[in-house]
């Protein structure tokens, strides 16, 4: 069965960096796009970033562009989110999510809906 | 960037009621829209994709409709397990923008 397990969250001071990981299993990781989505305490879902199945295309929300970097290691079935210059407003539960569309779907139509999610990891930015 | 706006933000209803949640896109998105349900402390779960396709395993009490800029999620007869927060999401080649959410509360 598909499993996505996030790790790397914690308390960090403003301006510092943190790297999140998402370990994937139960599917062919290298053929699906992967997303990060966050949810601030008591707030709604905010899409953060996406990486295509081969790592060749990456897109970001304006709120994190230039500060966050999404990447993947298909040999390790792992997704990453490098977060730099963290701000208080980055405090949230961060979820990784699997795109429903495989490499063939992506090449013809782009990204699709999210069919599996991890349990989330909490990032708190505070001095 | 395309913005997604849901209404209402909060909806109070009773078991057995039929309810409708609306999602509007700032420009036409064809039918590139999904609906998710989220319960407190849990990850979201997809209910509907491509605006009107029911995800396998999801109750047929849920249905979606619309295209272009206006979409609806309808729950035909509310059950106790349906009280949750619902989000619409537009997906395309570059992002996966969510609406702000609709909290469905017990009246």
PDB file of C-alpha atoms in Angstrom:
ATOM      1  CA  UNK A   1       0.000   0.000   0.000  1.00  0.00           C
ATOM      2  CA  UNK A   2       1.115   3.568  -0.621  1.00  0.00           C
ATOM      3  CA  UNK A   3       2.852   5.209   2.303  1.00  0.00           C
ATOM      4  CA  UNK A   4       4.249   8.713   2.606  1.00  0.00           C
ATOM      5  CA  UNK A   5       6.124   9.540   5.792  1.00  0.00           C
ATOM      6  CA  UNK A   6       7.326  13.073   6.436  1.00  0.00           C
ATOM      7  CA  UNK A   7      10.128  13.950   8.827  1.00  0.00           C
ATOM      8  CA  UNK A   8      12.403  16.838   9.702  1.00  0.00           C
ATOM      9  CA  UNK A   9       9.949  19.212  11.325  1.00  0.00           C
ATOM     10  CA  UNK A  10      10.656  21.030  14.555  1.00  0.00           C
ATOM     11  CA  UNK A  11      11.171  24.414  16.151  1.00  0.00           C
ATOM     12  CA  UNK A  12      13.493  26.798  14.332  1.00  0.00           C
ATOM     13  CA  UNK A  13      14.383  30.463  14.774  1.00  0.00           C
ATOM     14  CA  UNK A  14      13.384  33.061  12.191  1.00  0.00           C
ATOM     15  CA  UNK A  15      15.943  33.385   9.427  1.00  0.00           C
ATOM     16  CA  UNK A  16      17.254  29.856   9.899  1.00  0.00           C
ATOM     17  CA  UNK A  17      16.917  26.823   7.619  1.00  0.00           C
ATOM     18  CA  UNK A  18      15.262  23.424   7.827  1.00  0.00           C
ATOM     19  CA  UNK A  19      15.023  20.469   5.464  1.00  0.00           C
ATOM     20  CA  UNK A  20      11.960  18.251   5.351  1.00  0.00           C
ATOM     21  CA  UNK A  21      11.955  14.735   3.940  1.00  0.00           C
ATOM     22  CA  UNK A  22       9.153  12.511   2.695  1.00  0.00           C
ATOM     23  CA  UNK A  23       9.910   8.791   2.396  1.00  0.00           C
ATOM     24  CA  UNK A  24       7.689   7.056  -0.146  1.00  0.00           C
ATOM     25  CA  UNK A  25       6.827   3.400  -0.524  1.00  0.00           C
ATOM     26  CA  UNK A  26       4.220   1.169  -2.124  1.00  0.00           C
ATOM     27  CA  UNK A  27       4.399   2.690  -5.615  1.00  0.00           C
ATOM     28  CA  UNK A  28       6.927   3.441  -8.349  1.00  0.00           C
ATOM     29  CA  UNK A  29       8.147   6.750  -6.947  1.00  0.00           C
ATOM     30  CA  UNK A  30      10.125   7.742 -10.024  1.00  0.00           C
ATOM     31  CA  UNK A  31       7.030   7.901 -12.246  1.00  0.00           C
ATOM     32  CA  UNK A  32       4.891  10.369 -10.261  1.00  0.00           C
ATOM     33  CA  UNK A  33       5.026  14.053  -9.523  1.00  0.00           C
ATOM     34  CA  UNK A  34       5.157  15.006  -5.863  1.00  0.00           C
ATOM     35  CA  UNK A  35       3.860  18.030  -3.988  1.00  0.00           C
ATOM     36  CA  UNK A  36       4.297  19.820  -0.681  1.00  0.00           C
ATOM     37  CA  UNK A  37       1.203  21.376   0.912  1.00  0.00           C
ATOM     38  CA  UNK A  38       1.106  23.233   4.216  1.00  0.00           C
ATOM     39  CA  UNK A  39      -1.543  24.176   6.738  1.00  0.00           C
ATOM     40  CA  UNK A  40      -0.968  26.908   9.307  1.00  0.00           C
ATOM     41  CA  UNK A  41      -2.619  26.312  12.700  1.00  0.00           C
ATOM     42  CA  UNK A  42      -6.376  26.709  12.358  1.00  0.00           C
ATOM     43  CA  UNK A  43      -6.080  27.757   8.703  1.00  0.00           C
ATOM     44  CA  UNK A  44      -6.732  26.238   5.309  1.00  0.00           C
ATOM     45  CA  UNK A  45      -4.561  24.271   2.921  1.00  0.00           C
ATOM     46  CA  UNK A  46      -1.872  26.088   0.955  1.00  0.00           C
ATOM     47  CA  UNK A  47      -0.116  24.450  -1.961  1.00  0.00           C
ATOM     48  CA  UNK A  48       3.649  25.071  -1.616  1.00  0.00           C
ATOM     49  CA  UNK A  49       5.617  23.359  -4.388  1.00  0.00           C
ATOM     50  CA  UNK A  50       5.678  20.545  -6.924  1.00  0.00           C
ATOM     51  CA  UNK A  51       8.365  18.545  -8.694  1.00  0.00           C
ATOM     52  CA  UNK A  52       7.779  16.477 -11.799  1.00  0.00           C
ATOM     53  CA  UNK A  53       8.437  12.742 -11.838  1.00  0.00           C
ATOM     54  CA  UNK A  54      11.982  13.142 -13.139  1.00  0.00           C
ATOM     55  CA  UNK A  55      12.879  16.254 -11.152  1.00  0.00           C
ATOM     56  CA  UNK A  56      13.127  18.271 -14.331  1.00  0.00           C
ATOM     57  CA  UNK A  57      10.324  20.713 -13.575  1.00  0.00           C
ATOM     58  CA  UNK A  58       9.715  22.510 -10.300  1.00  0.00           C
ATOM     59  CA  UNK A  59       7.125  25.129  -9.425  1.00  0.00           C
ATOM     60  CA  UNK A  60       6.495  27.163  -6.298  1.00  0.00           C
ATOM     61  CA  UNK A  61       3.853  29.277  -4.610  1.00  0.00           C
ATOM     62  CA  UNK A  62       4.723  32.969  -4.655  1.00  0.00           C
ATOM     63  CA  UNK A  63       4.876  32.948  -0.845  1.00  0.00           C
ATOM     64  CA  UNK A  64       7.923  30.643  -0.835  1.00  0.00           C
ATOM     65  CA  UNK A  65       9.575  31.357  -4.183  1.00  0.00           C
ATOM     66  CA  UNK A  66      13.270  32.109  -3.768  1.00  0.00           C
ATOM     67  CA  UNK A  67      13.364  30.720  -0.210  1.00  0.00           C
ATOM     68  CA  UNK A  68      12.216  27.088  -0.564  1.00  0.00           C
ATOM     69  CA  UNK A  69      13.600  24.413  -2.871  1.00  0.00           C
ATOM     70  CA  UNK A  70      11.846  21.179  -3.719  1.00  0.00           C
ATOM     71  CA  UNK A  71      13.880  18.192  -4.866  1.00  0.00           C
ATOM     72  CA  UNK A  72      13.714  14.439  -5.093  1.00  0.00           C
ATOM     73  CA  UNK A  73      16.054  11.476  -5.064  1.00  0.00           C
ATOM     74  CA  UNK A  74      14.433   8.727  -7.091  1.00  0.00           C
ATOM     75  CA  UNK A  75      17.139   6.252  -6.078  1.00  0.00           C
ATOM     76  CA  UNK A  76      16.089   6.715  -2.447  1.00  0.00           C
ATOM     77  CA  UNK A  77      12.331   7.142  -3.044  1.00  0.00           C
ATOM     78  CA  UNK A  78      12.510  10.392  -1.117  1.00  0.00           C
ATOM     79  CA  UNK A  79      11.123  13.891  -1.599  1.00  0.00           C
ATOM     80  CA  UNK A  80      12.710  16.927   0.036  1.00  0.00           C
ATOM     81  CA  UNK A  81      11.835  20.511   0.876  1.00  0.00           C
ATOM     82  CA  UNK A  82      14.756  22.787   1.743  1.00  0.00           C
ATOM     83  CA  UNK A  83      13.389  25.799   3.587  1.00  0.00           C
ATOM     84  CA  UNK A  84      15.668  28.835   4.002  1.00  0.00           C
ATOM     85  CA  UNK A  85      15.129  32.282   5.511  1.00  0.00           C
ATOM     86  CA  UNK A  86      12.213  30.954   7.538  1.00  0.00           C
ATOM     87  CA  UNK A  87       9.578  33.368   8.805  1.00  0.00           C
ATOM     88  CA  UNK A  88       6.949  33.145  11.518  1.00  0.00           C
ATOM     89  CA  UNK A  89       4.302  32.844   8.804  1.00  0.00           C
ATOM     90  CA  UNK A  90       5.909  29.603   7.588  1.00  0.00           C
ATOM     91  CA  UNK A  91       4.719  27.916  10.793  1.00  0.00           C
ATOM     92  CA  UNK A  92       2.495  25.066   9.651  1.00  0.00           C
ATOM     93  CA  UNK A  93       1.997  21.351   9.275  1.00  0.00           C
ATOM     94  CA  UNK A  94       3.734  20.352   6.063  1.00  0.00           C
ATOM     95  CA  UNK A  95       2.276  17.483   4.060  1.00  0.00           C
ATOM     96  CA  UNK A  96       3.796  15.682   1.113  1.00  0.00           C
ATOM     97  CA  UNK A  97       1.293  14.439  -1.439  1.00  0.00           C
ATOM     98  CA  UNK A  98       1.495  12.151  -4.447  1.00  0.00           C
ATOM     99  CA  UNK A  99       0.172  13.352  -7.788  1.00  0.00           C
ATOM    100  CA  UNK A 100      -2.330  11.009  -9.374  1.00  0.00           C
ATOM    101  CA  UNK A 101      -0.880  11.426 -12.867  1.00  0.00           C
ATOM    102  CA  UNK A 102       2.070   9.288 -13.924  1.00  0.00           C
ATOM    103  CA  UNK A 103       4.859  10.297 -16.312  1.00  0.00           C
ATOM    104  CA  UNK A 104       2.664   9.743 -19.376  1.00  0.00           C
ATOM    105  CA  UNK A 105      -0.148  11.811 -17.947  1.00  0.00           C
ATOM    106  CA  UNK A 106       2.257  14.591 -16.965  1.00  0.00           C
ATOM    107  CA  UNK A 107       3.872  14.742 -20.397  1.00  0.00           C
ATOM    108  CA  UNK A 108       0.461  15.209 -22.025  1.00  0.00           C
ATOM    109  CA  UNK A 109      -1.594  17.110 -19.442  1.00  0.00           C
ATOM    110  CA  UNK A 110       0.527  18.412 -16.562  1.00  0.00           C
ATOM    111  CA  UNK A 111      -0.238  17.771 -12.918  1.00  0.00           C
ATOM    112  CA  UNK A 112      -3.354  16.055 -11.594  1.00  0.00           C
ATOM    113  CA  UNK A 113      -5.149  15.757  -8.270  1.00  0.00           C
ATOM    114  CA  UNK A 114      -3.504  14.392  -5.111  1.00  0.00           C
ATOM    115  CA  UNK A 115      -4.415  10.803  -4.374  1.00  0.00           C
ATOM    116  CA  UNK A 116      -2.236  10.068  -1.329  1.00  0.00           C
ATOM    117  CA  UNK A 117      -1.004  12.255   1.503  1.00  0.00           C
ATOM    118  CA  UNK A 118       1.431  11.805   4.355  1.00  0.00           C
ATOM    119  CA  UNK A 119       0.506  12.434   7.982  1.00  0.00           C
ATOM    120  CA  UNK A 120       2.324  15.762   8.049  1.00  0.00           C
ATOM    121  CA  UNK A 121       5.226  17.223  10.022  1.00  0.00           C
ATOM    122  CA  UNK A 122       4.954  20.381  12.119  1.00  0.00           C
ATOM    123  CA  UNK A 123       7.327  23.269  11.530  1.00  0.00           C
ATOM    124  CA  UNK A 124       7.307  26.048  14.112  1.00  0.00           C
ATOM    125  CA  UNK A 125       9.258  29.207  13.397  1.00  0.00           C
ATOM    126  CA  UNK A 126       9.763  31.105  16.615  1.00  0.00           C
ATOM    127  CA  UNK A 127      12.472  32.841  18.562  1.00  0.00           C
TER     128      UNK A 127
ATOM    129  CA  UNK B   1      -2.360  33.261 -10.982  1.00  0.00           C
ATOM    130  CA  UNK B   2      -5.772  31.638 -10.732  1.00  0.00           C
ATOM    131  CA  UNK B   3      -7.611  32.230  -7.454  1.00  0.00           C
ATOM    132  CA  UNK B   4     -10.199  29.830  -6.036  1.00  0.00           C
ATOM    133  CA  UNK B   5     -12.990  31.198  -3.835  1.00  0.00           C
ATOM    134  CA  UNK B   6     -15.340  28.984  -1.846  1.00  0.00           C
ATOM    135  CA  UNK B   7     -18.663  29.853  -0.301  1.00  0.00           C
ATOM    136  CA  UNK B   8     -19.879  29.746   2.321  1.00  0.00           C
ATOM    137  CA  UNK B   9     -16.929  29.691   4.712  1.00  0.00           C
ATOM    138  CA  UNK B  10     -19.065  27.948   7.326  1.00  0.00           C
ATOM    139  CA  UNK B  11     -22.225  25.948   6.833  1.00  0.00           C
ATOM    140  CA  UNK B  12     -24.491  24.683   9.608  1.00  0.00           C
ATOM    141  CA  UNK B  13     -26.708  21.749   8.745  1.00  0.00           C
ATOM    142  CA  UNK B  14     -28.465  18.751  10.239  1.00  0.00           C
ATOM    143  CA  UNK B  15     -28.166  15.026   9.631  1.00  0.00           C
ATOM    144  CA  UNK B  16     -30.254  14.172   6.585  1.00  0.00           C
ATOM    145  CA  UNK B  17     -29.963  17.631   4.993  1.00  0.00           C
ATOM    146  CA  UNK B  18     -28.883  18.181   1.412  1.00  0.00           C
ATOM    147  CA  UNK B  19     -26.075  20.727   1.242  1.00  0.00           C
ATOM    148  CA  UNK B  20     -24.193  22.484  -1.532  1.00  0.00           C
ATOM    149  CA  UNK B  21     -20.785  24.171  -1.430  1.00  0.00           C
ATOM    150  CA  UNK B  22     -19.697  26.495  -4.232  1.00  0.00           C
ATOM    151  CA  UNK B  23     -16.230  27.109  -5.622  1.00  0.00           C
ATOM    152  CA  UNK B  24     -15.478  29.864  -8.117  1.00  0.00           C
ATOM    153  CA  UNK B  25     -12.315  30.249 -10.185  1.00  0.00           C
ATOM    154  CA  UNK B  26     -10.944  33.670 -11.155  1.00  0.00           C
ATOM    155  CA  UNK B  27     -10.738  32.475 -14.769  1.00  0.00           C
ATOM    156  CA  UNK B  28     -11.889  29.458 -16.695  1.00  0.00           C
ATOM    157  CA  UNK B  29     -10.300  26.193 -15.580  1.00  0.00           C
ATOM    158  CA  UNK B  30     -12.385  23.804 -17.711  1.00  0.00           C
ATOM    159  CA  UNK B  31     -13.021  20.861 -15.355  1.00  0.00           C
ATOM    160  CA  UNK B  32      -9.586  20.743 -13.726  1.00  0.00           C
ATOM    161  CA  UNK B  33     -11.007  20.704 -10.230  1.00  0.00           C
ATOM    162  CA  UNK B  34     -10.984  18.367  -7.246  1.00  0.00           C
ATOM    163  CA  UNK B  35     -12.810  18.356  -3.919  1.00  0.00           C
ATOM    164  CA  UNK B  36     -11.211  17.148  -0.675  1.00  0.00           C
ATOM    165  CA  UNK B  37     -12.577  16.399   2.780  1.00  0.00           C
ATOM    166  CA  UNK B  38     -10.434  17.028   5.846  1.00  0.00           C
ATOM    167  CA  UNK B  39     -11.157  16.063   9.429  1.00  0.00           C
ATOM    168  CA  UNK B  40      -9.315  17.614  12.402  1.00  0.00           C
ATOM    169  CA  UNK B  41      -5.762  16.341  12.776  1.00  0.00           C
ATOM    170  CA  UNK B  42      -5.950  14.290   9.594  1.00  0.00           C
ATOM    171  CA  UNK B  43      -4.666  14.661   6.053  1.00  0.00           C
ATOM    172  CA  UNK B  44      -7.202  15.579   3.366  1.00  0.00           C
ATOM    173  CA  UNK B  45      -8.922  12.893   1.331  1.00  0.00           C
ATOM    174  CA  UNK B  46     -10.017  13.337  -2.295  1.00  0.00           C
ATOM    175  CA  UNK B  47     -13.728  12.934  -2.988  1.00  0.00           C
ATOM    176  CA  UNK B  48     -14.231  14.251  -6.527  1.00  0.00           C
ATOM    177  CA  UNK B  49     -11.822  14.899  -9.408  1.00  0.00           C
ATOM    178  CA  UNK B  50     -12.244  16.372 -12.873  1.00  0.00           C
ATOM    179  CA  UNK B  51     -15.120  18.374 -11.358  1.00  0.00           C
ATOM    180  CA  UNK B  52     -17.625  15.526 -11.369  1.00  0.00           C
ATOM    181  CA  UNK B  53     -15.855  12.144 -11.196  1.00  0.00           C
ATOM    182  CA  UNK B  54     -16.398  10.297  -7.932  1.00  0.00           C
ATOM    183  CA  UNK B  55     -13.226   8.785  -6.472  1.00  0.00           C
ATOM    184  CA  UNK B  56     -13.494   5.036  -6.104  1.00  0.00           C
ATOM    185  CA  UNK B  57     -14.634   4.079  -2.626  1.00  0.00           C
ATOM    186  CA  UNK B  58     -16.280   7.433  -1.875  1.00  0.00           C
ATOM    187  CA  UNK B  59     -19.967   7.418  -0.996  1.00  0.00           C
ATOM    188  CA  UNK B  60     -22.370   8.230  -3.825  1.00  0.00           C
ATOM    189  CA  UNK B  61     -23.963  10.812  -1.515  1.00  0.00           C
ATOM    190  CA  UNK B  62     -21.179  13.080  -2.754  1.00  0.00           C
ATOM    191  CA  UNK B  63     -21.446  14.611  -6.205  1.00  0.00           C
ATOM    192  CA  UNK B  64     -19.708  17.387  -8.090  1.00  0.00           C
ATOM    193  CA  UNK B  65     -20.700  19.530 -11.015  1.00  0.00           C
ATOM    194  CA  UNK B  66     -19.637  22.560 -12.997  1.00  0.00           C
ATOM    195  CA  UNK B  67     -17.132  23.717 -15.546  1.00  0.00           C
ATOM    196  CA  UNK B  68     -15.385  26.917 -16.487  1.00  0.00           C
ATOM    197  CA  UNK B  69     -15.479  29.129 -13.423  1.00  0.00           C
ATOM    198  CA  UNK B  70     -18.285  27.805 -11.217  1.00  0.00           C
ATOM    199  CA  UNK B  71     -18.383  24.458  -9.447  1.00  0.00           C
ATOM    200  CA  UNK B  72     -20.454  22.803  -6.738  1.00  0.00           C
ATOM    201  CA  UNK B  73     -20.052  19.950  -4.295  1.00  0.00           C
ATOM    202  CA  UNK B  74     -23.333  18.469  -3.134  1.00  0.00           C
ATOM    203  CA  UNK B  75     -23.891  16.049  -0.283  1.00  0.00           C
ATOM    204  CA  UNK B  76     -27.301  14.502  -0.781  1.00  0.00           C
ATOM    205  CA  UNK B  77     -28.153  13.381   2.752  1.00  0.00           C
ATOM    206  CA  UNK B  78     -25.741  14.410   5.471  1.00  0.00           C
ATOM    207  CA  UNK B  79     -24.418  11.689   7.736  1.00  0.00           C
ATOM    208  CA  UNK B  80     -22.624  12.293  11.063  1.00  0.00           C
ATOM    209  CA  UNK B  81     -19.291  11.358   9.464  1.00  0.00           C
ATOM    210  CA  UNK B  82     -19.656  14.133   6.866  1.00  0.00           C
ATOM    211  CA  UNK B  83     -19.132  16.994   9.302  1.00  0.00           C
ATOM    212  CA  UNK B  84     -15.671  18.185   8.283  1.00  0.00           C
ATOM    213  CA  UNK B  85     -13.956  20.886   6.251  1.00  0.00           C
ATOM    214  CA  UNK B  86     -14.135  20.755   2.457  1.00  0.00           C
ATOM    215  CA  UNK B  87     -11.676  22.262  -0.007  1.00  0.00           C
ATOM    216  CA  UNK B  88     -11.783  22.719  -3.736  1.00  0.00           C
ATOM    217  CA  UNK B  89      -8.534  22.604  -5.683  1.00  0.00           C
ATOM    218  CA  UNK B  90      -7.566  23.617  -9.182  1.00  0.00           C
ATOM    219  CA  UNK B  91      -4.742  21.609 -10.726  1.00  0.00           C
ATOM    220  CA  UNK B  92      -2.787  22.431 -13.858  1.00  0.00           C
ATOM    221  CA  UNK B  93       0.718  22.251 -15.286  1.00  0.00           C
ATOM    222  CA  UNK B  94       2.221  24.550 -12.692  1.00  0.00           C
ATOM    223  CA  UNK B  95       0.415  24.340  -9.351  1.00  0.00           C
ATOM    224  CA  UNK B  96      -2.422  23.036  -7.238  1.00  0.00           C
ATOM    225  CA  UNK B  97      -4.282  26.029  -5.825  1.00  0.00           C
ATOM    226  CA  UNK B  98      -6.809  25.426  -3.029  1.00  0.00           C
ATOM    227  CA  UNK B  99      -9.901  27.331  -2.065  1.00  0.00           C
ATOM    228  CA  UNK B 100     -10.011  28.695   1.486  1.00  0.00           C
ATOM    229  CA  UNK B 101     -12.237  25.886   2.740  1.00  0.00           C
ATOM    230  CA  UNK B 102     -15.815  25.399   3.938  1.00  0.00           C
ATOM    231  CA  UNK B 103     -16.394  24.110   7.452  1.00  0.00           C
ATOM    232  CA  UNK B 104     -19.534  21.991   7.670  1.00  0.00           C
ATOM    233  CA  UNK B 105     -20.904  22.100  11.210  1.00  0.00           C
ATOM    234  CA  UNK B 106     -23.720  20.304  12.948  1.00  0.00           C
ATOM    235  CA  UNK B 107     -26.729  22.578  13.512  1.00  0.00           C
TER     236      UNK B 107
END
